[in-house]
PDB file of C-alpha atoms in Angstrom:
ATOM      1  CA  GLY A   1      -3.819  62.971 -25.055  1.00 71.00           C
ATOM      2  CA  GLN A   2      -0.993  61.512 -23.072  1.00 78.00           C
ATOM      3  CA  SER A   3       2.660  62.560 -22.910  1.00 89.00           C
ATOM      4  CA  LEU A   4       5.440  61.168 -20.766  1.00 94.00           C
ATOM      5  CA  GLU A   5       8.969  62.393 -20.154  1.00 96.00           C
ATOM      6  CA  GLN A   6      11.889  60.379 -18.900  1.00 97.00           C
ATOM      7  CA  PRO A   7      15.650  60.894 -19.300  1.00 97.00           C
ATOM      8  CA  SER A   8      17.070  59.304 -22.419  1.00 95.00           C
ATOM      9  CA  GLU A   9      20.226  57.928 -20.794  1.00 97.00           C
ATOM     10  CA  VAL A  10      21.577  57.182 -17.329  1.00 98.00           C
ATOM     11  CA  THR A  11      24.970  55.737 -16.410  1.00 97.00           C
ATOM     12  CA  ALA A  12      25.955  54.254 -13.042  1.00 97.00           C
ATOM     13  CA  VAL A  13      28.528  51.890 -11.591  1.00 97.00           C
ATOM     14  CA  GLU A  14      27.984  48.399 -10.326  1.00 98.00           C
ATOM     15  CA  GLY A  15      26.672  48.334  -6.760  1.00 97.00           C
ATOM     16  CA  ALA A  16      25.302  51.858  -6.910  1.00 98.00           C
ATOM     17  CA  ILE A  17      21.726  53.144  -6.689  1.00 98.00           C
ATOM     18  CA  VAL A  18      20.034  54.850  -9.620  1.00 98.00           C
ATOM     19  CA  GLN A  19      16.712  56.639  -9.943  1.00 98.00           C
ATOM     20  CA  ILE A  20      14.845  56.967 -13.247  1.00 98.00           C
ATOM     21  CA  ASN A  21      12.211  59.679 -13.234  1.00 98.00           C
ATOM     22  CA  CYS A  22       8.987  59.861 -15.206  1.00 98.00           C
ATOM     23  CA  THR A  23       6.679  62.849 -15.466  1.00 97.00           C
ATOM     24  CA  TYR A  24       3.402  62.660 -17.303  1.00 96.00           C
ATOM     25  CA  GLN A  25       0.567  64.784 -18.630  1.00 93.00           C
ATOM     26  CA  THR A  26      -2.574  62.800 -19.238  1.00 87.00           C
ATOM     27  CA  SER A  27      -6.247  63.289 -19.875  1.00 83.00           C
ATOM     28  CA  GLY A  28      -7.016  60.265 -17.703  1.00 85.00           C
ATOM     29  CA  PHE A  29      -4.954  58.262 -15.234  1.00 88.00           C
ATOM     30  CA  TYR A  30      -5.431  54.851 -13.665  1.00 88.00           C
ATOM     31  CA  GLY A  31      -1.846  54.004 -12.725  1.00 93.00           C
ATOM     32  CA  LEU A  32       1.811  53.901 -13.721  1.00 95.00           C
ATOM     33  CA  SER A  33       3.709  50.793 -14.763  1.00 95.00           C
ATOM     34  CA  TRP A  34       7.408  50.181 -15.357  1.00 97.00           C
ATOM     35  CA  TYR A  35       8.989  47.769 -17.846  1.00 97.00           C
ATOM     36  CA  GLN A  36      12.533  46.607 -18.576  1.00 97.00           C
ATOM     37  CA  GLN A  37      13.704  45.783 -22.080  1.00 97.00           C
ATOM     38  CA  HIS A  38      17.057  44.319 -22.989  1.00 96.00           C
ATOM     39  CA  ASP A  39      18.336  45.153 -26.442  1.00 90.00           C
ATOM     40  CA  GLY A  40      16.150  43.525 -29.098  1.00 84.00           C
ATOM     41  CA  GLY A  41      14.092  41.622 -26.550  1.00 92.00           C
ATOM     42  CA  ALA A  42      10.618  41.619 -25.103  1.00 94.00           C
ATOM     43  CA  PRO A  43       9.695  44.166 -22.444  1.00 95.00           C
ATOM     44  CA  THR A  44       9.142  42.588 -19.056  1.00 96.00           C
ATOM     45  CA  PHE A  45       6.920  44.004 -16.341  1.00 95.00           C
ATOM     46  CA  LEU A  46       8.663  45.377 -13.239  1.00 96.00           C
ATOM     47  CA  SER A  47       6.073  47.187 -11.132  1.00 95.00           C
ATOM     48  CA  TYR A  48       2.781  49.029 -10.994  1.00 94.00           C
ATOM     49  CA  ASN A  49       1.583  51.925  -8.847  1.00 95.00           C
ATOM     50  CA  ALA A  50      -2.019  53.018  -8.631  1.00 93.00           C
ATOM     51  CA  LEU A  51      -1.771  54.895  -5.340  1.00 95.00           C
ATOM     52  CA  ASP A  52       0.734  57.408  -4.003  1.00 96.00           C
ATOM     53  CA  GLY A  53       3.750  55.942  -2.310  1.00 96.00           C
ATOM     54  CA  LEU A  54       6.513  53.430  -2.703  1.00 96.00           C
ATOM     55  CA  GLU A  55       6.189  49.850  -3.929  1.00 94.00           C
ATOM     56  CA  GLU A  56       9.171  47.593  -3.273  1.00 93.00           C
ATOM     57  CA  THR A  57      10.032  44.417  -5.155  1.00 89.00           C
ATOM     58  CA  GLY A  58      13.458  43.116  -4.304  1.00 92.00           C
ATOM     59  CA  ARG A  59      16.166  45.453  -5.596  1.00 96.00           C
ATOM     60  CA  PHE A  60      13.610  47.508  -7.514  1.00 96.00           C
ATOM     61  CA  SER A  61      11.200  50.058  -6.062  1.00 97.00           C
ATOM     62  CA  SER A  62       8.713  52.346  -7.739  1.00 98.00           C
ATOM     63  CA  PHE A  63       7.198  55.553  -6.445  1.00 98.00           C
ATOM     64  CA  LEU A  64       4.159  57.549  -7.501  1.00 98.00           C
ATOM     65  CA  SER A  65       2.871  61.007  -6.659  1.00 97.00           C
ATOM     66  CA  ARG A  66      -0.464  61.547  -8.400  1.00 96.00           C
ATOM     67  CA  SER A  67      -0.668  65.177  -7.315  1.00 95.00           C
ATOM     68  CA  ASP A  68       2.702  65.907  -8.951  1.00 96.00           C
ATOM     69  CA  SER A  69       2.088  63.650 -12.003  1.00 96.00           C
ATOM     70  CA  TYR A  70       5.444  62.099 -11.231  1.00 96.00           C
ATOM     71  CA  GLY A  71       6.916  58.722 -10.577  1.00 98.00           C
ATOM     72  CA  TYR A  72      10.290  57.073 -10.419  1.00 98.00           C
ATOM     73  CA  LEU A  73      11.929  53.691 -10.570  1.00 98.00           C
ATOM     74  CA  LEU A  74      14.706  53.064  -8.060  1.00 98.00           C
ATOM     75  CA  LEU A  75      17.250  50.357  -8.748  1.00 98.00           C
ATOM     76  CA  GLN A  76      19.539  49.355  -5.894  1.00 97.00           C
ATOM     77  CA  GLU A  77      22.714  47.264  -5.786  1.00 97.00           C
ATOM     78  CA  LEU A  78      23.120  47.656  -9.504  1.00 98.00           C
ATOM     79  CA  GLN A  79      24.382  44.670 -11.453  1.00 98.00           C
ATOM     80  CA  MET A  80      25.790  44.508 -14.978  1.00 97.00           C
ATOM     81  CA  LYS A  81      22.665  42.633 -16.088  1.00 97.00           C
ATOM     82  CA  ASP A  82      20.572  45.698 -15.203  1.00 98.00           C
ATOM     83  CA  SER A  83      21.940  47.442 -18.302  1.00 98.00           C
ATOM     84  CA  ALA A  84      18.775  47.801 -20.369  1.00 97.00           C
ATOM     85  CA  SER A  85      16.074  50.262 -21.370  1.00 97.00           C
ATOM     86  CA  TYR A  86      13.425  51.155 -18.826  1.00 98.00           C
ATOM     87  CA  PHE A  87       9.984  52.438 -19.800  1.00 97.00           C
ATOM     88  CA  CYS A  88       7.283  54.061 -17.748  1.00 96.00           C
ATOM     89  CA  ALA A  89       3.730  53.612 -18.984  1.00 95.00           C
ATOM     90  CA  VAL A  90       0.565  55.455 -18.032  1.00 93.00           C
ATOM     91  CA  ILE A  91      -2.492  53.251 -17.773  1.00 90.00           C
ATOM     92  CA  ASP A  92      -5.868  54.699 -18.696  1.00 86.00           C
ATOM     93  CA  ALA A  93      -9.102  53.110 -19.933  1.00 81.00           C
ATOM     94  CA  GLY A  94      -7.463  49.736 -20.487  1.00 79.00           C
ATOM     95  CA  LYS A  95      -4.622  51.143 -22.580  1.00 85.00           C
ATOM     96  CA  SER A  96      -0.978  51.883 -21.884  1.00 88.00           C
ATOM     97  CA  THR A  97       0.917  54.883 -23.217  1.00 90.00           C
ATOM     98  CA  PHE A  98       4.671  54.388 -23.021  1.00 92.00           C
ATOM     99  CA  GLY A  99       7.462  56.881 -22.574  1.00 93.00           C
ATOM    100  CA  ASP A 100      10.413  56.813 -24.967  1.00 94.00           C
ATOM    101  CA  GLY A 101      12.527  54.902 -22.477  1.00 95.00           C
ATOM    102  CA  THR A 102      15.691  55.454 -20.459  1.00 97.00           C
ATOM    103  CA  THR A 103      18.811  53.533 -21.439  1.00 97.00           C
ATOM    104  CA  LEU A 104      20.688  52.497 -18.301  1.00 98.00           C
ATOM    105  CA  THR A 105      24.342  51.594 -18.663  1.00 98.00           C
ATOM    106  CA  VAL A 106      25.964  49.917 -15.686  1.00 98.00           C
ATOM    107  CA  LYS A 107      29.766  50.117 -15.630  1.00 97.00           C
ATOM    108  CA  PRO A 108      32.120  47.925 -13.602  1.00 95.00           C
TER     109      PRO A 108
ATOM    110  CA  ASP B   1       4.903  26.661 -20.497  1.00 63.00           C
ATOM    111  CA  GLY B   2       2.442  29.499 -20.739  1.00 70.00           C
ATOM    112  CA  GLY B   3       3.323  32.504 -22.772  1.00 93.00           C
ATOM    113  CA  ILE B   4       2.928  34.544 -25.913  1.00 96.00           C
ATOM    114  CA  THR B   5       4.337  33.368 -29.201  1.00 96.00           C
ATOM    115  CA  GLN B   6       5.029  35.678 -32.087  1.00 96.00           C
ATOM    116  CA  SER B   7       6.134  34.387 -35.432  1.00 90.00           C
ATOM    117  CA  PRO B   8       8.238  34.803 -37.370  1.00 91.00           C
ATOM    118  CA  LYS B   9      11.066  36.575 -35.530  1.00 93.00           C
ATOM    119  CA  TYR B  10      12.331  38.239 -38.714  1.00 95.00           C
ATOM    120  CA  LEU B  11      10.231  39.010 -41.771  1.00 94.00           C
ATOM    121  CA  PHE B  12      11.137  40.583 -45.078  1.00 94.00           C
ATOM    122  CA  ARG B  13       8.595  41.843 -47.580  1.00 92.00           C
ATOM    123  CA  LYS B  14       8.574  43.838 -50.766  1.00 92.00           C
ATOM    124  CA  GLU B  15       6.979  47.243 -50.771  1.00 90.00           C
ATOM    125  CA  GLY B  16       3.306  47.117 -51.700  1.00 90.00           C
ATOM    126  CA  GLN B  17       2.663  43.673 -50.249  1.00 92.00           C
ATOM    127  CA  ASN B  18       0.394  42.985 -47.291  1.00 94.00           C
ATOM    128  CA  VAL B  19       1.905  40.885 -44.525  1.00 95.00           C
ATOM    129  CA  THR B  20       0.327  39.204 -41.490  1.00 96.00           C
ATOM    130  CA  LEU B  21       2.127  38.845 -38.169  1.00 96.00           C
ATOM    131  CA  SER B  22       1.046  36.029 -35.896  1.00 96.00           C
ATOM    132  CA  CYS B  23       0.416  36.310 -32.148  1.00 97.00           C
ATOM    133  CA  GLU B  24      -0.824  33.422 -30.017  1.00 97.00           C
ATOM    134  CA  GLN B  25      -1.182  33.233 -26.227  1.00 97.00           C
ATOM    135  CA  ASN B  26      -2.016  30.348 -23.922  1.00 96.00           C
ATOM    136  CA  LEU B  27      -2.306  32.424 -20.755  1.00 94.00           C
ATOM    137  CA  ASN B  28      -6.112  32.581 -20.995  1.00 93.00           C
ATOM    138  CA  HIS B  29      -5.892  36.378 -21.023  1.00 93.00           C
ATOM    139  CA  ASP B  30      -8.880  38.398 -22.146  1.00 92.00           C
ATOM    140  CA  ALA B  31      -6.983  41.376 -23.526  1.00 93.00           C
ATOM    141  CA  MET B  32      -4.419  41.481 -26.309  1.00 95.00           C
ATOM    142  CA  TYR B  33      -2.421  44.369 -27.752  1.00 96.00           C
ATOM    143  CA  TRP B  34      -0.211  45.223 -30.703  1.00 97.00           C
ATOM    144  CA  TYR B  35       2.592  47.776 -30.376  1.00 97.00           C
ATOM    145  CA  ARG B  36       5.099  49.189 -32.781  1.00 97.00           C
ATOM    146  CA  GLN B  37       8.606  50.162 -31.637  1.00 96.00           C
ATOM    147  CA  ASP B  38      11.020  52.241 -33.712  1.00 94.00           C
ATOM    148  CA  PRO B  39      14.709  52.619 -32.798  1.00 88.00           C
ATOM    149  CA  GLY B  40      15.255  54.686 -29.672  1.00 83.00           C
ATOM    150  CA  GLN B  41      11.561  55.129 -29.088  1.00 86.00           C
ATOM    151  CA  GLY B  42       8.885  53.776 -26.826  1.00 89.00           C
ATOM    152  CA  LEU B  43       6.043  51.472 -27.733  1.00 93.00           C
ATOM    153  CA  ARG B  44       3.116  52.906 -29.638  1.00 95.00           C
ATOM    154  CA  LEU B  45      -0.256  51.197 -29.533  1.00 94.00           C
ATOM    155  CA  ILE B  46      -1.648  50.033 -32.870  1.00 97.00           C
ATOM    156  CA  TYR B  47      -4.757  48.041 -31.928  1.00 96.00           C
ATOM    157  CA  TYR B  48      -6.103  46.325 -28.857  1.00 95.00           C
ATOM    158  CA  SER B  49      -8.837  43.848 -28.051  1.00 95.00           C
ATOM    159  CA  GLN B  50     -10.442  43.269 -24.691  1.00 92.00           C
ATOM    160  CA  ILE B  51     -12.779  40.490 -25.757  1.00 93.00           C
ATOM    161  CA  VAL B  52     -13.235  38.060 -28.609  1.00 95.00           C
ATOM    162  CA  ASN B  53     -14.789  39.542 -31.768  1.00 96.00           C
ATOM    163  CA  ASP B  54     -14.137  43.092 -30.616  1.00 95.00           C
ATOM    164  CA  PHE B  55     -11.156  45.415 -31.018  1.00 96.00           C
ATOM    165  CA  GLN B  56     -10.329  49.103 -30.883  1.00 95.00           C
ATOM    166  CA  LYS B  57      -7.906  51.367 -32.686  1.00 95.00           C
ATOM    167  CA  GLY B  58      -4.896  52.577 -30.804  1.00 93.00           C
ATOM    168  CA  ASP B  59      -2.837  55.670 -31.469  1.00 92.00           C
ATOM    169  CA  ILE B  60      -1.365  54.611 -34.833  1.00 95.00           C
ATOM    170  CA  ALA B  61      -3.933  52.279 -36.440  1.00 97.00           C
ATOM    171  CA  GLU B  62      -3.751  53.683 -39.981  1.00 96.00           C
ATOM    172  CA  GLY B  63      -2.409  51.114 -42.442  1.00 96.00           C
ATOM    173  CA  TYR B  64      -2.993  48.176 -40.084  1.00 97.00           C
ATOM    174  CA  SER B  65      -5.830  45.709 -39.522  1.00 97.00           C
ATOM    175  CA  VAL B  66      -6.522  43.022 -36.927  1.00 98.00           C
ATOM    176  CA  SER B  67      -8.987  40.269 -36.104  1.00 98.00           C
ATOM    177  CA  ARG B  68      -9.905  38.521 -32.851  1.00 98.00           C
ATOM    178  CA  GLU B  69     -11.850  35.421 -33.793  1.00 97.00           C
ATOM    179  CA  LYS B  70     -10.385  33.341 -30.975  1.00 97.00           C
ATOM    180  CA  LYS B  71      -9.315  34.283 -27.460  1.00 96.00           C
ATOM    181  CA  GLU B  72      -5.851  32.859 -28.061  1.00 97.00           C
ATOM    182  CA  SER B  73      -5.075  34.625 -31.328  1.00 98.00           C
ATOM    183  CA  PHE B  74      -4.712  38.263 -32.409  1.00 98.00           C
ATOM    184  CA  PRO B  75      -3.054  38.511 -35.855  1.00 98.00           C
ATOM    185  CA  LEU B  76      -1.927  41.862 -37.225  1.00 98.00           C
ATOM    186  CA  THR B  77      -1.924  42.657 -40.940  1.00 97.00           C
ATOM    187  CA  VAL B  78       0.394  45.369 -42.155  1.00 96.00           C
ATOM    188  CA  THR B  79      -1.185  46.646 -45.349  1.00 94.00           C
ATOM    189  CA  SER B  80       0.344  48.431 -48.295  1.00 89.00           C
ATOM    190  CA  ALA B  81      -1.323  51.603 -47.006  1.00 89.00           C
ATOM    191  CA  GLN B  82       1.143  51.769 -44.102  1.00 90.00           C
ATOM    192  CA  LYS B  83       3.701  54.274 -45.344  1.00 89.00           C
ATOM    193  CA  ASN B  84       6.634  53.264 -43.180  1.00 92.00           C
ATOM    194  CA  PRO B  85       6.108  49.650 -42.090  1.00 94.00           C
ATOM    195  CA  THR B  86       9.699  48.715 -41.240  1.00 96.00           C
ATOM    196  CA  ALA B  87       9.730  48.372 -37.450  1.00 96.00           C
ATOM    197  CA  PHE B  88       9.793  46.022 -34.466  1.00 97.00           C
ATOM    198  CA  TYR B  89       6.284  44.748 -33.696  1.00 98.00           C
ATOM    199  CA  LEU B  90       5.376  43.534 -30.228  1.00 97.00           C
ATOM    200  CA  CYS B  91       2.262  41.666 -29.179  1.00 97.00           C
ATOM    201  CA  ALA B  92       1.139  41.592 -25.563  1.00 95.00           C
ATOM    202  CA  SER B  93      -1.658  40.178 -23.471  1.00 94.00           C
ATOM    203  CA  GLY B  94      -3.127  41.029 -20.092  1.00 91.00           C
ATOM    204  CA  GLU B  95      -5.414  39.471 -17.553  1.00 85.00           C
ATOM    205  CA  GLY B  96      -8.648  41.423 -17.427  1.00 75.00           C
ATOM    206  CA  THR B  97      -8.937  44.751 -19.140  1.00 71.00           C
ATOM    207  CA  ALA B  98      -7.060  47.107 -16.839  1.00 75.00           C
ATOM    208  CA  ASN B  99      -3.725  46.545 -18.616  1.00 77.00           C
ATOM    209  CA  THR B 100      -1.750  47.182 -15.431  1.00 83.00           C
ATOM    210  CA  GLU B 101       0.632  44.317 -16.245  1.00 88.00           C
ATOM    211  CA  ALA B 102       1.240  43.214 -19.813  1.00 90.00           C
ATOM    212  CA  PHE B 103       3.040  40.071 -20.958  1.00 94.00           C
ATOM    213  CA  PHE B 104       4.962  40.498 -24.185  1.00 96.00           C
ATOM    214  CA  GLY B 105       5.984  38.181 -26.974  1.00 96.00           C
ATOM    215  CA  GLN B 106       9.532  38.201 -28.353  1.00 96.00           C
ATOM    216  CA  GLY B 107       8.536  40.452 -31.231  1.00 96.00           C
ATOM    217  CA  THR B 108       8.703  40.350 -35.009  1.00 97.00           C
ATOM    218  CA  ARG B 109      11.197  42.546 -36.814  1.00 96.00           C
ATOM    219  CA  LEU B 110       9.631  43.497 -40.132  1.00 96.00           C
ATOM    220  CA  THR B 111      11.748  44.905 -42.929  1.00 95.00           C
ATOM    221  CA  VAL B 112      10.087  46.165 -46.084  1.00 92.00           C
ATOM    222  CA  VAL B 113      12.363  46.624 -49.062  1.00 89.00           C
TER     223      VAL B 113
END
């Protein structure tokens, strides 16, 4: 089976940098994706890592270490609109298994 | 505009009744997925389909059924056998079958009373 762990809540101030960690235990692994979900809305795709290393997309970056079964999402220059839930998802055999999500609160 | 449409946004049903949630996509994606989300939790996979006329059970398929008669459509039926059906249901689609990037609909919030 698959299990993922990520912190339930993170708080940061506007303009700061925040890192959301995700550790996983899986029977199979193809890659790790990250999604953002505002309250009551649809999750939206942020990034995907299949190989070790850092992927950068604007203010957001995602990192993967396959040997450590660990990844993180890095959000820079935080804005109020970044307040949302963030989910990591392990991809295997055409399916995604999601973590329980990290609620990020950005304060002025 | 291309996208995924789920309807209705809010749905109320009496206990013991079956209910069907609609999901349509015009992205020409091969794969489609149904997830359930409960408050404060992640998304759990109910069913998925990687090709027309074929689908597989996800992690929590009991009490649910699906069909994939057309590439664009993947309706989910919540049957009376589902013991706790009140939840937020999300449909998604993906290009190819790798599911590295999923596109989600706006969800249907089902309340069973």
